[in-house]
Amino acid sequence: MSLQVNDRMLWPKGRRKAFTLSYDDGVTQDIKLIDILNKYGVKATFNLNAGLFGHKNTVSAGKKEVPHIKLGRDEITAIYKGHEIAVHGQYHKCMVGMDIARCVDEILECRKELERLEGKPVTGFAYAFGAYDEVVIKALEACGISYARTIVSTHKFDLPKNFLTWHPTCHHDDEKIYDLADEFLSDGLYFSFSTPAKLFYVWGHSYEFDQNENWDHIERLISKIAGRDDVWYATNIEIRDYVEAYRRLVYSADGEIVHNPSAVSVYLGGTFTKDFIEVLPGQSKKLLEPINM
């Protein structure tokens, strides 16, 4: 016999699936990508280099050389409206091996400039080149960064244990991406010790669609996943803030009552039941009855 307590995190409205995207560099191809995302009602996070606004170059990695033109400072707010912008380093430097002072400068100057544009705190981050070490992580903490995305594919739908080393599910050109999408959309049991709720996290660079001549690929993926009532379409920071609200919950000693000290409603249920409860901000509430297995 095993007593299964129904205190597992579910996504808002009791959903068991969440989808998020992350795109780097803040280049002109983001405009076309955002048009696709907006068409299907899907949100994404875009990671920008504030010190390189308006910088013009090309990139040749991939099938062919294509423009790599950074959007201008005055374009940012309008183009990324409805999506999240996050820090990608002031000058897209690889910070591995740097002392902490230089790391802080690369992170904080970018954060401050993005916050001046947004008029609100910007605490998301993506590692340039996916590179980091312990010093870089300490610098992120010192700069008030709340999450940082790597480029390590998990091919899973689990939540990160540490948001400062947040590994995505896969890159958009991953050969397994459509198999992963099918698994994600499936209503079959997803087993995890922490939560039955799945998170599908895709990342990339929008200029890669020009290089590979496969804009139809990303539209096919988005159209496949979009428009479903059972999926929460969220930015990276929305995912992080919701999970942190869940992790801040306080339980009574007998495990029957939960208190939510955060400003975010949190939904709780179990692996083996479709029922769930909503715990409002500041509310104490009785959990669903445990299930004997």
Coordinates of C-alpha atoms in Angstrom, one line a residue:
M1 CA 0.0 0.0 0.0
S2 CA 1.1 3.6 -0.7
L3 CA -0.6 6.8 0.3
Q4 CA -0.5 9.3 -2.6
V5 CA -1.0 12.8 -1.3
N6 CA -2.6 15.2 -3.8
D7 CA -0.2 18.1 -3.2
R8 CA 1.5 18.0 -6.7
M9 CA 1.8 21.2 -8.8
L10 CA -0.5 21.7 -11.7
W11 CA -0.4 24.6 -14.2
P12 CA -2.9 27.4 -13.9
K13 CA -6.6 26.3 -14.2
G14 CA -5.5 22.8 -13.3
R15 CA -3.8 22.2 -16.7
R16 CA -1.1 19.4 -16.9
K17 CA 0.8 20.9 -19.9
A18 CA 2.7 24.1 -20.4
F19 CA 4.6 25.3 -23.5
T20 CA 7.4 27.9 -23.6
L21 CA 10.0 29.1 -26.1
S22 CA 13.3 31.0 -25.9
Y23 CA 15.0 32.8 -28.8
D24 CA 18.4 34.4 -28.7
D25 CA 20.2 37.5 -30.1
G26 CA 17.3 40.0 -30.9
V27 CA 17.7 39.9 -34.7
T28 CA 15.4 41.1 -37.5
Q29 CA 14.2 37.5 -38.2
D30 CA 12.4 37.7 -34.8
I31 CA 9.8 39.9 -36.5
K32 CA 8.7 37.1 -38.8
L33 CA 8.8 34.6 -35.9
I34 CA 6.6 36.9 -33.7
D35 CA 4.1 37.2 -36.5
I36 CA 3.8 33.4 -36.5
L37 CA 3.5 33.2 -32.7
N38 CA 0.9 36.0 -32.6
K39 CA -1.1 34.3 -35.3
Y40 CA -1.5 31.2 -33.1
G41 CA -1.6 33.0 -29.7
V42 CA 1.7 31.6 -28.4
K43 CA 4.1 33.5 -26.2
A44 CA 7.9 33.4 -26.2
T45 CA 11.0 34.9 -24.5
F46 CA 13.5 36.8 -26.5
N47 CA 17.1 37.2 -25.2
L48 CA 18.8 40.5 -26.2
N49 CA 22.2 42.1 -26.2
A50 CA 21.6 45.7 -25.2
G51 CA 25.1 46.8 -26.2
L52 CA 24.7 45.5 -29.7
F53 CA 21.4 47.2 -30.6
G54 CA 21.4 48.0 -34.3
H55 CA 24.6 46.1 -35.0
K56 CA 24.8 44.6 -38.5
N57 CA 26.6 41.4 -39.4
T58 CA 26.1 38.1 -41.1
V59 CA 26.3 34.5 -39.7
S60 CA 27.5 31.6 -41.8
A61 CA 27.0 28.6 -39.5
G62 CA 24.3 26.4 -41.0
K63 CA 23.4 25.8 -44.7
K64 CA 24.2 29.3 -45.9
E65 CA 25.2 32.8 -44.9
V66 CA 22.4 35.1 -43.8
P67 CA 22.0 38.5 -42.3
H68 CA 22.5 38.8 -38.5
I69 CA 21.1 42.3 -37.9
K70 CA 20.3 43.3 -34.4
L71 CA 17.1 45.2 -33.9
G72 CA 17.5 48.9 -32.9
R73 CA 16.9 50.2 -29.5
D74 CA 13.8 52.2 -30.5
E75 CA 12.2 49.1 -32.1
I76 CA 12.4 46.8 -29.1
T77 CA 9.3 47.7 -27.2
A78 CA 6.9 47.6 -30.1
I79 CA 8.2 44.4 -31.7
Y80 CA 8.3 42.3 -28.6
K81 CA 5.0 43.6 -27.2
G82 CA 3.1 40.7 -25.6
H83 CA 6.3 38.6 -25.2
E84 CA 9.1 38.6 -22.6
I85 CA 12.5 40.2 -23.2
A86 CA 15.5 38.8 -21.2
V87 CA 19.2 39.4 -20.7
H88 CA 21.7 37.7 -23.1
G89 CA 24.7 39.8 -22.0
Q90 CA 25.6 43.3 -22.9
Y91 CA 28.0 42.2 -25.8
H92 CA 27.2 38.5 -26.1
K93 CA 30.5 37.6 -24.4
C94 CA 31.5 34.1 -23.3
M95 CA 32.0 34.7 -19.6
V96 CA 33.6 31.3 -18.7
G97 CA 37.0 32.0 -17.1
M98 CA 36.2 35.7 -16.4
D99 CA 36.5 37.1 -12.9
I100 CA 33.2 37.9 -11.2
A101 CA 33.5 41.7 -11.7
R102 CA 33.6 41.4 -15.5
C103 CA 30.8 38.9 -15.4
V104 CA 28.7 41.3 -13.3
D105 CA 29.4 44.1 -15.7
E106 CA 28.3 42.0 -18.8
I107 CA 25.1 41.0 -17.1
L108 CA 24.1 44.1 -15.1
E109 CA 24.6 46.7 -17.9
C110 CA 22.4 44.7 -20.2
R111 CA 19.8 44.2 -17.5
K112 CA 19.7 48.0 -16.7
E113 CA 19.3 49.0 -20.3
L114 CA 16.4 46.5 -20.9
E115 CA 14.7 47.7 -17.8
R116 CA 14.9 51.3 -19.0
L117 CA 13.1 50.1 -22.1
E118 CA 10.5 47.9 -20.4
G119 CA 9.8 50.1 -17.4
K120 CA 9.9 47.1 -15.1
P121 CA 12.3 44.5 -13.7
V122 CA 14.0 42.2 -16.2
T123 CA 15.3 39.1 -14.4
G124 CA 15.5 36.4 -17.1
F125 CA 18.8 35.3 -18.8
A126 CA 20.1 33.0 -21.4
Y127 CA 23.8 32.1 -21.5
A128 CA 25.7 33.3 -24.6
F129 CA 27.0 30.2 -26.4
G130 CA 25.4 28.2 -23.6
A131 CA 28.6 28.6 -21.6
Y132 CA 28.7 29.0 -17.9
D133 CA 30.7 28.1 -14.8
E134 CA 30.4 28.6 -11.0
V135 CA 31.7 32.2 -11.2
V136 CA 29.1 33.1 -13.9
I137 CA 26.3 31.6 -11.7
K138 CA 27.5 33.6 -8.7
A139 CA 27.5 36.7 -10.9
L140 CA 23.9 36.0 -12.0
E141 CA 22.9 35.7 -8.3
A142 CA 24.6 39.0 -7.5
C143 CA 22.8 40.7 -10.4
G144 CA 19.4 39.5 -9.2
I145 CA 18.8 37.2 -12.2
S146 CA 16.0 34.7 -11.4
Y147 CA 16.5 32.1 -14.2
A148 CA 19.1 31.3 -16.8
R149 CA 18.6 29.0 -19.8
T150 CA 21.3 26.7 -21.1
I151 CA 21.5 24.9 -24.4
V152 CA 21.5 21.3 -22.9
S153 CA 18.6 19.3 -24.3
T154 CA 16.9 17.0 -21.8
H155 CA 14.3 15.5 -24.2
K156 CA 12.0 15.5 -21.1
F157 CA 9.2 17.6 -19.7
D158 CA 10.5 18.0 -16.2
L159 CA 10.9 21.2 -14.1
P160 CA 14.4 22.4 -13.4
K161 CA 15.8 21.8 -9.9
N162 CA 17.8 25.0 -10.2
F163 CA 16.4 27.8 -12.4
L164 CA 19.9 29.2 -12.9
T165 CA 20.8 26.1 -14.9
W166 CA 17.5 25.7 -16.7
H167 CA 17.9 23.0 -19.4
P168 CA 15.3 23.2 -22.3
T169 CA 13.6 20.2 -23.7
C170 CA 15.2 20.6 -27.1
H171 CA 16.3 22.9 -29.9
H172 CA 13.7 23.6 -32.6
D173 CA 15.7 21.6 -35.2
D174 CA 16.1 18.6 -33.0
E175 CA 15.3 15.4 -35.0
K176 CA 13.0 14.2 -32.1
I177 CA 10.9 17.4 -31.9
Y178 CA 7.7 16.0 -33.4
D179 CA 7.9 12.8 -31.4
L180 CA 8.4 15.0 -28.3
A181 CA 5.4 17.2 -29.4
D182 CA 3.2 14.1 -29.7
E183 CA 4.3 12.8 -26.3
F184 CA 3.7 16.2 -24.8
L185 CA 0.2 16.5 -26.2
S186 CA -0.7 13.0 -25.2
D187 CA -3.1 12.6 -22.2
G188 CA -1.2 9.5 -21.1
L189 CA 0.3 9.4 -17.6
Y190 CA 3.6 11.4 -17.3
F191 CA 5.5 10.0 -14.3
S192 CA 7.6 12.4 -12.3
F193 CA 8.2 12.3 -8.6
S194 CA 7.8 16.1 -8.4
T195 CA 4.7 16.7 -10.5
P196 CA 2.6 15.1 -13.2
A197 CA 2.5 18.4 -15.0
K198 CA 4.6 18.6 -18.2
L199 CA 6.7 21.5 -19.5
F200 CA 7.8 21.5 -23.2
Y201 CA 10.6 24.1 -23.6
V202 CA 11.9 24.8 -27.1
W203 CA 14.8 27.2 -27.9
G204 CA 16.8 28.5 -30.9
H205 CA 17.7 31.5 -33.0
S206 CA 15.2 32.9 -35.6
Y207 CA 17.9 33.4 -38.2
E208 CA 18.4 29.6 -38.4
F209 CA 15.1 29.5 -40.2
D210 CA 16.6 31.6 -43.0
Q211 CA 19.8 29.5 -43.0
N212 CA 17.9 26.2 -43.2
E213 CA 15.1 27.6 -45.4
N214 CA 12.5 26.0 -43.1
W215 CA 10.2 28.6 -41.8
D216 CA 7.4 26.1 -42.5
H217 CA 9.0 23.9 -39.8
I218 CA 8.4 26.3 -37.0
E219 CA 4.9 27.2 -38.2
R220 CA 4.0 23.5 -38.4
L221 CA 5.2 23.0 -34.8
I222 CA 3.4 26.0 -33.4
S223 CA 0.2 25.2 -35.2
K224 CA 0.4 21.6 -33.9
I225 CA 0.7 22.7 -30.3
A226 CA -1.4 26.0 -30.3
G227 CA -5.0 26.5 -29.6
R228 CA -5.5 23.8 -27.0
D229 CA -7.5 24.4 -23.7
D230 CA -5.3 21.9 -21.9
V231 CA -2.0 23.8 -22.6
W232 CA -0.7 26.9 -20.8
Y233 CA 1.2 29.1 -23.3
A234 CA 3.7 31.1 -21.2
T235 CA 6.9 33.1 -21.3
N236 CA 9.9 31.8 -19.4
I237 CA 9.4 34.3 -16.5
E238 CA 5.8 33.3 -16.1
I239 CA 6.8 29.6 -15.8
R240 CA 9.5 30.5 -13.3
D241 CA 7.3 32.7 -11.2
Y242 CA 4.5 30.2 -11.0
V243 CA 6.9 27.3 -10.0
E244 CA 8.5 29.5 -7.4
A245 CA 5.0 30.3 -6.0
Y246 CA 4.3 26.6 -5.7
R247 CA 7.6 26.0 -4.0
R248 CA 6.8 28.6 -1.4
L249 CA 3.7 26.9 -0.2
V250 CA 3.5 26.0 3.5
Y251 CA 1.9 22.8 4.7
S252 CA 0.4 22.0 8.1
A253 CA 2.2 19.4 10.2
D254 CA -0.5 16.8 9.5
G255 CA -0.3 17.4 5.8
E256 CA -4.0 18.3 5.4
I257 CA -3.8 22.1 5.0
V258 CA -1.8 24.2 2.6
H259 CA -1.1 28.0 2.8
N260 CA -0.2 30.2 -0.1
P261 CA 2.0 33.1 1.0
S262 CA 2.6 34.4 -2.5
A263 CA 0.6 36.8 -4.8
V264 CA -0.1 34.0 -7.3
S265 CA -2.9 31.5 -7.3
V266 CA -1.5 27.9 -7.3
Y267 CA -3.3 24.8 -8.5
L268 CA -2.7 21.4 -6.8
G269 CA -3.8 17.9 -7.6
G270 CA -2.3 14.4 -7.9
T271 CA -0.9 12.0 -10.4
F272 CA -3.8 9.6 -10.2
T273 CA -6.8 12.0 -10.0
K274 CA -8.3 14.6 -12.4
D275 CA -9.5 16.7 -9.5
F276 CA -7.6 19.7 -8.3
I277 CA -7.9 22.7 -6.0
E278 CA -7.0 26.4 -6.5
V279 CA -5.1 28.0 -3.5
L280 CA -5.6 31.7 -3.8
P281 CA -3.0 34.3 -2.7
G282 CA -2.9 34.5 1.1
Q283 CA -5.3 31.6 1.4
S284 CA -5.1 28.4 3.6
K285 CA -7.0 25.5 2.2
K286 CA -7.6 21.8 2.8
L287 CA -5.9 19.5 0.3
L288 CA -7.8 16.8 -1.6
E289 CA -8.1 13.5 0.2
P290 CA -5.1 11.2 -0.3
I291 CA -5.4 8.1 -2.5
N292 CA -4.6 4.6 -1.3
M293 CA -2.6 2.8 -4.0

